Coordinates of C-alpha atoms and ligand atoms in Angstrom, one line a residue:
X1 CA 15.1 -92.7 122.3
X2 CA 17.2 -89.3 123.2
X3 CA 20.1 -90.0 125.8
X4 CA 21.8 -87.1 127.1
X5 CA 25.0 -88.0 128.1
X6 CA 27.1 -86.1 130.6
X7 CA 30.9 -85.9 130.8
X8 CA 30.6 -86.7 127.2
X9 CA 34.4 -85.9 126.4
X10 CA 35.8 -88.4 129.6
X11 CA 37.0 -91.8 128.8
X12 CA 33.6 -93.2 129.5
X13 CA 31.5 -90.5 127.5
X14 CA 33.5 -91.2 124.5
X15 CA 33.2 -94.7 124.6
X16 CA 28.9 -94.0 125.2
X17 CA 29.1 -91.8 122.2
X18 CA 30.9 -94.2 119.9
X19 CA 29.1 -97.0 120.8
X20 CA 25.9 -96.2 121.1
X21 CA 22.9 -98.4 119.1
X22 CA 21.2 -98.1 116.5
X23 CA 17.6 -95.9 117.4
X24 CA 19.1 -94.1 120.2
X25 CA 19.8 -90.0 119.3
X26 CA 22.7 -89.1 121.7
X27 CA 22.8 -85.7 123.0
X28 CA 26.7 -85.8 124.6
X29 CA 27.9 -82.5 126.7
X30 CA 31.4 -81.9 127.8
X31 CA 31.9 -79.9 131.0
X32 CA 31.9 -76.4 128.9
X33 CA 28.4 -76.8 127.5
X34 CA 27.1 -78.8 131.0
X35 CA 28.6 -78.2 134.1
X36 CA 26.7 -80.7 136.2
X37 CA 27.7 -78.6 139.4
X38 CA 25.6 -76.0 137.8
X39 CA 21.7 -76.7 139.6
X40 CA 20.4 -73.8 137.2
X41 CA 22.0 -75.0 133.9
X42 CA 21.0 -78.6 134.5
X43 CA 17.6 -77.9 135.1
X44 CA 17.1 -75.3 132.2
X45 CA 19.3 -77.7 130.0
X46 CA 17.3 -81.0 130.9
X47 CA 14.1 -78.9 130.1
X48 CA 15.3 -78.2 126.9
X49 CA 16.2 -81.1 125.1
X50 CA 13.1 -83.2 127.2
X51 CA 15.7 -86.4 127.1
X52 CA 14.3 -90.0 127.5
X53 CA 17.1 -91.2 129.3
X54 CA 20.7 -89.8 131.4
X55 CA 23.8 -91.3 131.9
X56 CA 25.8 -89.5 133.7
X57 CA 30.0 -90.2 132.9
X58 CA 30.5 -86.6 134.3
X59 CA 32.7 -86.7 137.3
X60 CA 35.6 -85.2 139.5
X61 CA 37.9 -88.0 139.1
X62 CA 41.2 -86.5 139.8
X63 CA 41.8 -89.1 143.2
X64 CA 44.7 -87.1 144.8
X65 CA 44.0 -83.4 143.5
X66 CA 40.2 -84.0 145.6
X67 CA 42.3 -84.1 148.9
X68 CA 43.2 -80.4 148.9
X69 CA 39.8 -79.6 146.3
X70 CA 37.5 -81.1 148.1
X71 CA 34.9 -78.7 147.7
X72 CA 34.8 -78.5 144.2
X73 CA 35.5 -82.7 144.8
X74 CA 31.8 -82.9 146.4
X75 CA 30.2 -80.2 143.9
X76 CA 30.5 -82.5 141.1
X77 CA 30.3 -85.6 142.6
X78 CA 27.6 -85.2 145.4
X79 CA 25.7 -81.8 144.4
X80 CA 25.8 -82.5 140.4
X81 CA 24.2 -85.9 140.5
X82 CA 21.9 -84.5 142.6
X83 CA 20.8 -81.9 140.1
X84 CA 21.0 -84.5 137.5
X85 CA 18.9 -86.3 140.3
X86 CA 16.5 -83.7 140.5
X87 CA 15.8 -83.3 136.2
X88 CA 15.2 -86.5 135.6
X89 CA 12.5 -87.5 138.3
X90 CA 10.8 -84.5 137.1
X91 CA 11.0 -85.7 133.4
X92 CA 10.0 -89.2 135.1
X93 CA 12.8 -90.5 133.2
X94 CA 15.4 -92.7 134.7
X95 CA 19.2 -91.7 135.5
X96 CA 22.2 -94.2 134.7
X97 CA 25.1 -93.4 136.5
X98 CA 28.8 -94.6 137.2
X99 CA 30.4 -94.9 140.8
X100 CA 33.7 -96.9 141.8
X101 CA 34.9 -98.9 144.3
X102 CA 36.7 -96.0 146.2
X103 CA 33.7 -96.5 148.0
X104 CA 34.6 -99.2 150.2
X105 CA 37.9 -99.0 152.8
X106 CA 39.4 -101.5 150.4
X107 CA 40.4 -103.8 153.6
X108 CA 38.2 -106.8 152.6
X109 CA 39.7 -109.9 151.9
X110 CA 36.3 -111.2 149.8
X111 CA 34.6 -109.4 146.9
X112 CA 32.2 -106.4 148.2
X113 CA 28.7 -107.2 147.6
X114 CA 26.4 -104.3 146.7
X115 CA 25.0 -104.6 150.3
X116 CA 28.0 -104.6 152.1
X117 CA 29.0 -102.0 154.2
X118 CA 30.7 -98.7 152.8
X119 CA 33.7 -96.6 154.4
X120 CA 35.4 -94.3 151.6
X121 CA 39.2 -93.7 152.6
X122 CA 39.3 -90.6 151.1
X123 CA 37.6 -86.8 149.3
X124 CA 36.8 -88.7 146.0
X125 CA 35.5 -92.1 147.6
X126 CA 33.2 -90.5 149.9
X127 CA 32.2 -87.7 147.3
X128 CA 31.4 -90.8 145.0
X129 CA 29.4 -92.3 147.8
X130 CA 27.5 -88.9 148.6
X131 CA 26.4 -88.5 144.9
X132 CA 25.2 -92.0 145.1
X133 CA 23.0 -91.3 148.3
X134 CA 21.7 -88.4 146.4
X135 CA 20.7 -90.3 143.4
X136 CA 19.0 -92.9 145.8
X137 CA 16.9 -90.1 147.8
X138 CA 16.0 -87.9 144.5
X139 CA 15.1 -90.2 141.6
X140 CA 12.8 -93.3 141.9
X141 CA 14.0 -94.9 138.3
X142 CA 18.0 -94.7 139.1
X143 CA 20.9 -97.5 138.2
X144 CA 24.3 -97.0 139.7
X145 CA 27.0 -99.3 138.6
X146 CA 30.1 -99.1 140.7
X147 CA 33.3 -100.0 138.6
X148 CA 36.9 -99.8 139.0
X149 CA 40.5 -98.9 137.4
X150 CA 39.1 -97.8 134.5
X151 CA 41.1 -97.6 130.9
X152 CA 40.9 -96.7 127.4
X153 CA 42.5 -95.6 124.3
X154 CA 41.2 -91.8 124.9
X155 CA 42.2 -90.2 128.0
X156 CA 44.8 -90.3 130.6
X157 CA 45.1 -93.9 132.6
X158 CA 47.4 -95.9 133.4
X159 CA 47.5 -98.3 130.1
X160 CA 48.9 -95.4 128.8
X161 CA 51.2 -93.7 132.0
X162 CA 53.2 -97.5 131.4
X163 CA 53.1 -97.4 127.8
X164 CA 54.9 -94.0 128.0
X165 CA 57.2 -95.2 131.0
X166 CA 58.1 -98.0 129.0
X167 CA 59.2 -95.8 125.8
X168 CA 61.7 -93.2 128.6
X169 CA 62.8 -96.2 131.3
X170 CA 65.1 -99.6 131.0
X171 CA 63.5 -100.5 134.9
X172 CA 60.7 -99.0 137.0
X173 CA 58.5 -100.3 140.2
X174 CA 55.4 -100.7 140.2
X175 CA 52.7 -101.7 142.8
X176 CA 52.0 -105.5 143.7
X177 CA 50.4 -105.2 147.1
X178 CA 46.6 -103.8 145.7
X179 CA 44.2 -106.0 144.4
X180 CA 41.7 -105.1 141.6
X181 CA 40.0 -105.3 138.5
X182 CA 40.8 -103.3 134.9
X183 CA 37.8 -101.8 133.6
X184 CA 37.6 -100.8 129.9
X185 CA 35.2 -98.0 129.2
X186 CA 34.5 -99.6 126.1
X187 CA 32.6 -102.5 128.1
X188 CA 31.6 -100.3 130.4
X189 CA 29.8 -98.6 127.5
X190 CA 28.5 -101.4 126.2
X191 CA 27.0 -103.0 129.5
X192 CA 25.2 -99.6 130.0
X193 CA 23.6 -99.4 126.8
X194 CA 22.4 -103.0 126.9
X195 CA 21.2 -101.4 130.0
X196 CA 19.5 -98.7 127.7
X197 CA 18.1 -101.5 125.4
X198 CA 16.5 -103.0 127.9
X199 CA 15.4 -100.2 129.3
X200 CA 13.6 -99.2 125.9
X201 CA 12.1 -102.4 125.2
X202 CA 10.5 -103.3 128.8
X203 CA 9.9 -100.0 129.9
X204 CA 11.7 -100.6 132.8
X205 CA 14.6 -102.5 134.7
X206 CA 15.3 -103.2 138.3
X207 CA 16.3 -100.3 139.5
X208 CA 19.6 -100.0 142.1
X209 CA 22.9 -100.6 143.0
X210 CA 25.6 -102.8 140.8
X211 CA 29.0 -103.5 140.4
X212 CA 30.6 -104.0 137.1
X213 CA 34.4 -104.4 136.1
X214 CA 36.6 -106.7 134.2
X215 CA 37.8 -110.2 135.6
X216 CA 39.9 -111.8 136.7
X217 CA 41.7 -109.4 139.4
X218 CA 45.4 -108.7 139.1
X219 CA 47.5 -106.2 140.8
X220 CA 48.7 -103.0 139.5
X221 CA 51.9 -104.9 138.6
X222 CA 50.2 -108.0 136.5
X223 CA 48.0 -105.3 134.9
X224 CA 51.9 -103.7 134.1
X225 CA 53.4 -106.9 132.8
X226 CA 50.6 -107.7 131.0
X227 CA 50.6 -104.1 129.1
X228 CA 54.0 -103.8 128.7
X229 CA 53.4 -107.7 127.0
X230 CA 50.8 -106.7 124.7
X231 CA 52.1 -103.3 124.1
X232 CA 55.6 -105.1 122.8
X233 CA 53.7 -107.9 120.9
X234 CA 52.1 -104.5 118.5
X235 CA 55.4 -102.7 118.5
X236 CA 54.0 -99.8 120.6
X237 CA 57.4 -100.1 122.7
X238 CA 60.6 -101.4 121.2
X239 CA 61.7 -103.5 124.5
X240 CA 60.0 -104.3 127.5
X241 CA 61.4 -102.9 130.7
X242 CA 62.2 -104.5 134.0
X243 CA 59.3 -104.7 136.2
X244 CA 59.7 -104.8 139.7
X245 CA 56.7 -105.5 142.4
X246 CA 56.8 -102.3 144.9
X247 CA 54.8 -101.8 148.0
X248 CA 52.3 -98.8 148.1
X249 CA 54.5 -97.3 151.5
X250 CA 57.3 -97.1 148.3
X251 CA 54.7 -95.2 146.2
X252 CA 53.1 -92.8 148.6
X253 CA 50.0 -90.5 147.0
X254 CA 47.9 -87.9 148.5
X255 CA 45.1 -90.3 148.8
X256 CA 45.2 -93.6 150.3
X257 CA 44.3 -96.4 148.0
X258 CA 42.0 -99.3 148.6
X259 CA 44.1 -102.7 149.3
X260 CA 41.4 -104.7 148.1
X261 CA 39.4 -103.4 145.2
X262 CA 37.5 -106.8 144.2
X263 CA 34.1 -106.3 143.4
X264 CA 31.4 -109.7 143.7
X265 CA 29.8 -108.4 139.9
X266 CA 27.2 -111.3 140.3
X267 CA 23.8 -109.4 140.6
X268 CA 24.5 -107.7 137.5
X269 CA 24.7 -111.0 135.7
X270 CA 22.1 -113.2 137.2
X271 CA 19.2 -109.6 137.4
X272 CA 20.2 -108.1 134.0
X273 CA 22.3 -111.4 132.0
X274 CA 25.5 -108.8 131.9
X275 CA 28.8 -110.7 132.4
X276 CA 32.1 -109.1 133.2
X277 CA 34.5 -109.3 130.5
X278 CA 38.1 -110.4 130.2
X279 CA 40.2 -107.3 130.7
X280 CA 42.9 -108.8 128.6
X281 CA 41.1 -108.9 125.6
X282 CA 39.5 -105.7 126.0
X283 CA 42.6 -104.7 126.8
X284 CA 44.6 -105.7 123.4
X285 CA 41.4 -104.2 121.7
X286 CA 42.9 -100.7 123.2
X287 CA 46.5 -101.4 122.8
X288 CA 45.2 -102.2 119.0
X289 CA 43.7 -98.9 118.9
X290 CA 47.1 -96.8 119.9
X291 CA 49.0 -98.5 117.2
X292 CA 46.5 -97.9 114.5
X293 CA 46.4 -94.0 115.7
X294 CA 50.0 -93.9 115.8
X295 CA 49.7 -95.6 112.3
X296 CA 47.7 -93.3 110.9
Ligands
NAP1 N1 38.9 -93.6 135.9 C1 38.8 -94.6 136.7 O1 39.8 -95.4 136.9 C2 37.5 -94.9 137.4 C3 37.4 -95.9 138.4 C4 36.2 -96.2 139.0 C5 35.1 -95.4 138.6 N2 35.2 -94.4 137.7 C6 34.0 -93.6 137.4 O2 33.7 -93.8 136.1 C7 33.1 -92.6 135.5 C8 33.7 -92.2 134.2 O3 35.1 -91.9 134.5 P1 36.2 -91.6 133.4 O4 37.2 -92.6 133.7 O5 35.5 -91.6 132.1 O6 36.7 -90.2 133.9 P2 37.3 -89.0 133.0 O7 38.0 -89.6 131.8 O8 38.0 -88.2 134.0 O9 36.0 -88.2 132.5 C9 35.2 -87.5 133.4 C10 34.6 -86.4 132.6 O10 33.8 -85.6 133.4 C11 33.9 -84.3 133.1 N3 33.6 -83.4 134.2 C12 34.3 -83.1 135.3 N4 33.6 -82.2 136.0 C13 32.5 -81.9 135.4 C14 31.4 -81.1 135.7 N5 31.3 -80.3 136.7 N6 30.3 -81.1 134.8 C15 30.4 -81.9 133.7 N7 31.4 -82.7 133.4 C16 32.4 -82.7 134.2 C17 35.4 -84.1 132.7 O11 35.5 -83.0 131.9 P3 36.9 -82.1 132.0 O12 38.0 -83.0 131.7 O13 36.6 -81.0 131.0 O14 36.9 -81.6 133.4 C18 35.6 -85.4 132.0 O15 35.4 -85.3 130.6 C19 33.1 -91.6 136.7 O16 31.9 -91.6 137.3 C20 34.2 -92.1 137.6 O17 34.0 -91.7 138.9 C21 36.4 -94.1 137.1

C-alpha cells in the first residue's frame, strides 16, 4: 500500500517514516517538495503518485508566532487540509490526519470527549479546528486524531528546551497550574499505522473524530521533574536543577494556553483496541535516544 506522508520532516513525520510496517511504500514530503497550502501542487502531486492512503503530519505549529501570522496560520492549517481534503476523496482514498487539544478553551475540569463542545483560545486552536471542519465537509473516508504536548528525540519540544535549561541553569520555574498529557510522536506513529493496518486488511475503519495522548496527566512541572529525573539517571545532565512550580500569569506567552488539556482517549480504545501509552516509558525511550546520539 503507498502512503504519502505530509510534513514528513516534523516530529511526527519522522516518527511515520521510521516506523512504518512492513508492505507499506512511504512516499514522505517535507514542506519544500509539498507545500500543503499549495491547492495546485497538492492536486497535481496527489495525481502523480496515485497514493492509497494520506496522513497528513504537515502543520503550522508554531502556537504564539500564529497570533501575529495568522494568515499564513489558517493557510496551512484550514486551507491545506482542505486541498489534502479535496485529493483524496477524488482518489476515493481515505485521509489520516492529526489535530490537538488547542481545540477546546481548556476550562473543563473533566476529560473532553470527542463530542463535547469546542472553543479554540487562540490563531492555531481555531486554525486546527477549521482544518478539521474541512476534512469533515470534503472527504467521506477521513480519521482525525486530536493529541496533545507532543515530544520526541527529533525536533524542537520541550523534553529538549529542559534538557538544555538544565545543562545552562542551577534553578528555573516552571509551570504547575496546566494540566495535560505528553504525547510521543513515536506512539503517535504507531497508533496511526495500526490505524493503516487496519485499514489495509478490512478495507475500511470507522471513520471520525478521536483523541489520543499519553496517560496519566501531569503538569508542565511533573512532566519537568520527571525529565530532568530521567535525563540525570542517562547522564544527559550532570545535576539536576531546582525546580520550582510557577503560575502561567508568571510565564506570560502570546497565546493563551488551555488550563485543562485532558483528553477522555476512550473511543479510540473500545472502536479501534488502541490504548494510550505511559508517557514515562515512551519518554525514557527518547531520553535513551539523545544519549546514544550524543554517544555516537
Ligand atoms: N507539537 C505539539 O505539541 C502538538 C500538540 C498537539 C497536536 N499537534 C499536532 O501534531 C501534528 C504533528 O506535529 P509535530 O509536533 O510533528 O509538528 P512539527 O514538528 O512542527 O512538524 C510539522 C511539520 O509540518 C511542516 N509544514 C509546515 N507548514 C507546511 C506546509 N505548508 N506544507 C507542508 N508541510 C508544512 C513543517 O515543515 P517546516 O519545518 O519546513 O515548516 C514541519 O516539518 C500537527 O498536526 C500538530 O498540529 C502537535
Amino acid at each position: 500500500m503507498r502512503v504519502l506522508i505530509t510534513g514528513a520532516q516534523g516530529q511526527l513525520g519522522h516518527e511515520l517514516m521510521r516506523l512504518a510496517p512492513q508492505g507499506f511504500e512511504t512516499v514522505g514530503m517535507g514542506s519544500a517538495e509539498l507545500d500543503i497550502s499549495d491547492a495546485g501542487r497538492v492536486a497535481v502531486l496527489v495525481a502523480e503518485l496515485q497514493p492509497q492512503l494520506i496522513i497528513n503530519a504537515a502543520a503550522y505549529t508554531a502556537v504564539d508566532k500564529a497570533e501575529s501570522d495568522m494568515e499564513r496560520a489558517w493557510a496551512v492549517n484550514r486551507d491545506g487540509v482542505a486541498h489534502l481534503a479535496v485529493a483524496a476523496e477524488r482518489l476515493s482514498i481515505p485521509l489520516l490526519h492529526i489535530s490537538t487539544d488547542y481545540v477546546f478553551a481548556g476550562d473543563a475540569r473533566e476529560p473532553y470527549r470527542e463530542c463535547g463542545p469546542t472553543g479554540p483560545t487562540g490563531v492555531y486552536g481555531a486554525s486546527k479546528l477549521g482544518g478539521e471542519l474541512e476534512l469533515a465537509a470534503k472527504c467521506s473516508r477521513y480519521m482525525i486524531l486530536r493529541t496533545s504536548w507532543v515530544f520526541a528525540a527529533q525536533g524542537n519540544n520541550f523534553v529538549k528546551t529542559m534538557l538544555r535549561l538544565g545543562r545552562e541553569r542551577d534553578q528555573l520555574g516552571v509551570v504547575a497550574d496546566q494540566q495535560g498529557c505528553p504525547t510521543s510522536a513515536a506512539s503517535i506513529a504507531r497508533a496511526l499505522w495500526t490505524l493503516a493496518m487496519q485499514y489495509r486488511d478490512l478495507g475500511s475503519l470507522h471513520w471520525g473524530t478521536y483523541h489520543f495522548s499519553g496517560t496519566p496527566a501531569c503538569t508542565w512541572h511533573e512532566f519537568a521533574l520527571e525529565i530532568f529525573r530521567q535525563g540525570h539517571q542517562q547522564e544527559l545532565i550532570t545535576k539536576i536543577p531546582q525546580v520550582r512550580g510557577i503560575d502561567s500569569v508568571e510565564y506570560p506567552t502570546p497565546a493563551k494556553r488551555p488550563a485543562w488539556s485532558v483528553m477522555d482517549c476512550s473511543k479510540l480504545r473500545e472502536q479501534l483496541g488502541i490504548s494510550q501509552p505511559d508517557w514515562r516509558l515512551e519518554l525514557a525511550a527518547v531520553i535513551t535516544e539523545l544519549a546514544q546520539s550524543e554517544v555516537a
